[in-house]
XYZ file of C-alpha atoms in Angstrom:
171
model
C -6.427 3.172 -87.097
C -6.311 3.670 -83.443
C -5.014 6.766 -81.455
C -3.115 7.026 -78.225
C -2.509 10.113 -75.959
C 0.067 10.178 -73.260
C 1.324 12.879 -71.060
C 4.113 13.411 -68.494
C 2.499 13.536 -65.017
C 3.946 17.080 -64.304
C 3.172 18.453 -68.087
C 0.316 20.935 -67.991
C 1.561 24.189 -66.893
C 5.204 22.973 -65.959
C 6.794 26.572 -66.438
C 5.691 30.031 -66.450
C 7.903 32.403 -68.617
C 7.862 35.952 -68.064
C 9.587 38.323 -70.699
C 10.174 41.904 -71.322
C 11.206 43.386 -74.718
C 13.635 46.547 -75.147
C 13.764 47.919 -78.135
C 17.795 48.929 -79.264
C 18.865 50.349 -82.394
C 16.790 48.766 -85.379
C 15.802 46.369 -85.851
C 17.193 44.790 -82.802
C 15.433 44.052 -79.370
C 16.538 42.994 -76.221
C 14.562 40.105 -74.572
C 15.195 39.513 -70.701
C 13.051 36.978 -69.023
C 12.681 34.518 -66.129
C 11.608 30.953 -66.531
C 9.838 29.432 -63.152
C 9.651 25.510 -63.240
C 7.063 23.654 -60.864
C 10.011 21.167 -60.331
C 12.515 23.222 -59.686
C 12.525 25.907 -57.201
C 15.145 27.926 -58.534
C 14.034 30.251 -61.696
C 16.157 30.537 -64.600
C 17.352 34.289 -66.140
C 17.108 34.290 -69.715
C 18.353 36.974 -72.266
C 18.732 37.377 -75.906
C 18.736 39.848 -78.465
C 16.332 39.371 -81.307
C 16.499 40.374 -84.756
C 13.115 41.600 -86.086
C 13.692 41.571 -89.758
C 15.000 37.752 -90.458
C 13.664 36.509 -87.164
C 17.072 35.439 -85.551
C 18.158 35.632 -81.786
C 21.591 35.467 -79.889
C 21.414 34.550 -76.456
C 23.026 33.405 -73.546
C 22.064 31.173 -70.804
C 23.540 31.677 -67.605
C 22.547 28.719 -65.726
C 23.545 26.574 -68.872
C 26.747 28.677 -69.551
C 25.881 28.503 -72.975
C 25.927 30.697 -76.123
C 23.259 30.376 -78.755
C 21.968 31.345 -82.071
C 18.690 30.808 -83.317
C 16.979 31.726 -86.733
C 13.751 31.069 -88.665
C 13.019 31.613 -92.005
C 9.850 31.162 -93.656
C 9.379 28.999 -97.045
C 6.332 29.164 -99.029
C 3.899 26.207 -98.653
C 6.339 24.323 -96.466
C 6.312 26.267 -93.249
C 9.442 27.752 -91.596
C 12.823 26.726 -92.046
C 14.672 27.142 -88.429
C 18.543 26.820 -87.781
C 20.059 26.662 -84.309
C 23.739 26.568 -82.966
C 24.875 26.586 -79.416
C 28.558 26.549 -77.832
C 29.040 25.389 -74.206
C 31.301 27.276 -71.753
C 31.012 24.873 -68.950
C 34.308 23.867 -67.714
C 33.333 19.992 -68.855
C 30.440 20.140 -71.614
C 28.586 17.067 -72.598
C 29.334 18.386 -75.876
C 31.066 21.645 -76.640
C 28.998 22.703 -79.638
C 25.569 21.474 -81.403
C 24.232 23.199 -84.512
C 21.215 21.753 -86.740
C 18.116 22.669 -88.481
C 14.207 21.831 -88.333
C 11.573 22.240 -90.813
C 7.924 23.160 -89.502
C 4.602 24.303 -90.246
C 3.052 25.959 -87.678
C 5.844 25.521 -84.867
C 8.808 23.264 -84.952
C 8.751 19.741 -86.156
C 11.565 17.695 -86.306
C 12.450 15.728 -89.087
C 10.562 12.129 -88.505
C 12.973 9.333 -87.687
C 12.077 5.887 -87.124
C 8.320 7.072 -87.791
C 8.632 9.511 -84.510
C 8.889 13.249 -84.548
C 9.479 16.099 -81.947
C 6.933 18.753 -82.035
C 6.918 22.416 -80.577
C 4.594 25.062 -80.803
C 4.025 28.418 -79.831
C 1.076 30.640 -80.100
C 0.042 34.134 -78.771
C -3.651 34.534 -76.939
C -3.082 37.893 -77.237
C -0.563 40.750 -76.549
C 0.421 39.952 -73.238
C -0.114 36.065 -72.610
C 0.855 33.150 -74.883
C 1.708 29.232 -74.693
C 3.891 26.895 -76.029
C 3.240 22.988 -76.334
C 6.106 20.615 -76.679
C 5.782 16.899 -77.241
C 6.167 14.197 -79.878
C 3.843 12.416 -82.285
C 4.749 8.762 -83.671
C 2.826 7.408 -86.466
C 1.450 4.245 -87.413
C 3.481 1.460 -89.269
C 2.674 1.673 -92.700
C 1.130 -1.279 -94.953
C -1.638 -2.894 -95.884
C -3.310 -6.375 -94.674
C -6.375 -8.379 -96.263
C -7.969 -11.152 -94.875
C -11.356 -12.863 -93.443
C -13.528 -10.145 -94.902
C -11.210 -7.540 -93.610
C -9.270 -4.661 -94.965
C -6.926 -2.536 -92.864
C -4.499 0.147 -93.759
C -1.409 0.942 -91.403
C -0.486 -1.145 -88.068
C -0.262 0.516 -84.482
C -1.916 3.832 -83.209
C -1.036 7.307 -84.350
C 0.437 8.518 -80.634
C 0.426 11.782 -79.321
C 2.702 12.591 -76.511
C 3.063 15.733 -74.149
C 5.544 16.446 -72.574
C 4.934 19.990 -71.132
C 2.551 22.594 -71.671
C 4.080 26.265 -70.642
C 2.353 29.616 -70.456
C 4.762 32.857 -71.471
C 3.513 36.033 -69.896
C 4.826 39.529 -71.652
C 5.289 42.214 -69.197
């Protein structure tokens, strides 16, 4: 089996995300932040309320004019079941609403479609610094072939593509 790794030209440290948490009435906390993208000089503000019991987030994106909900629920032996929904308030939305789910292990891995799946992984280094990685994985074709004294399982290469790697700083 072969292995291929590719990345977007500006993938490494694409964004630096600043976050500050403020406790509200238990179990809620307000999270405000600013996303600074190296490719876009205009920083993007973030604001959402996080539920610390069922790990859900309700937020509003000022720049995208979108109200959203994200929830993450642990499933034994499988990882997390994540649901998301958003509603677009912009004057001419591409799609007014979007609802979906993902199943992941240590991060978010979308359901595989035609041998490819999107992967999003977040992990803390410590209380103040973390990182997140977004990309995709494409599995090789399934099957076996024998001939000429050789036996091969699968065809093609396992492909990993890095879309972006970001730093998250908690103030």
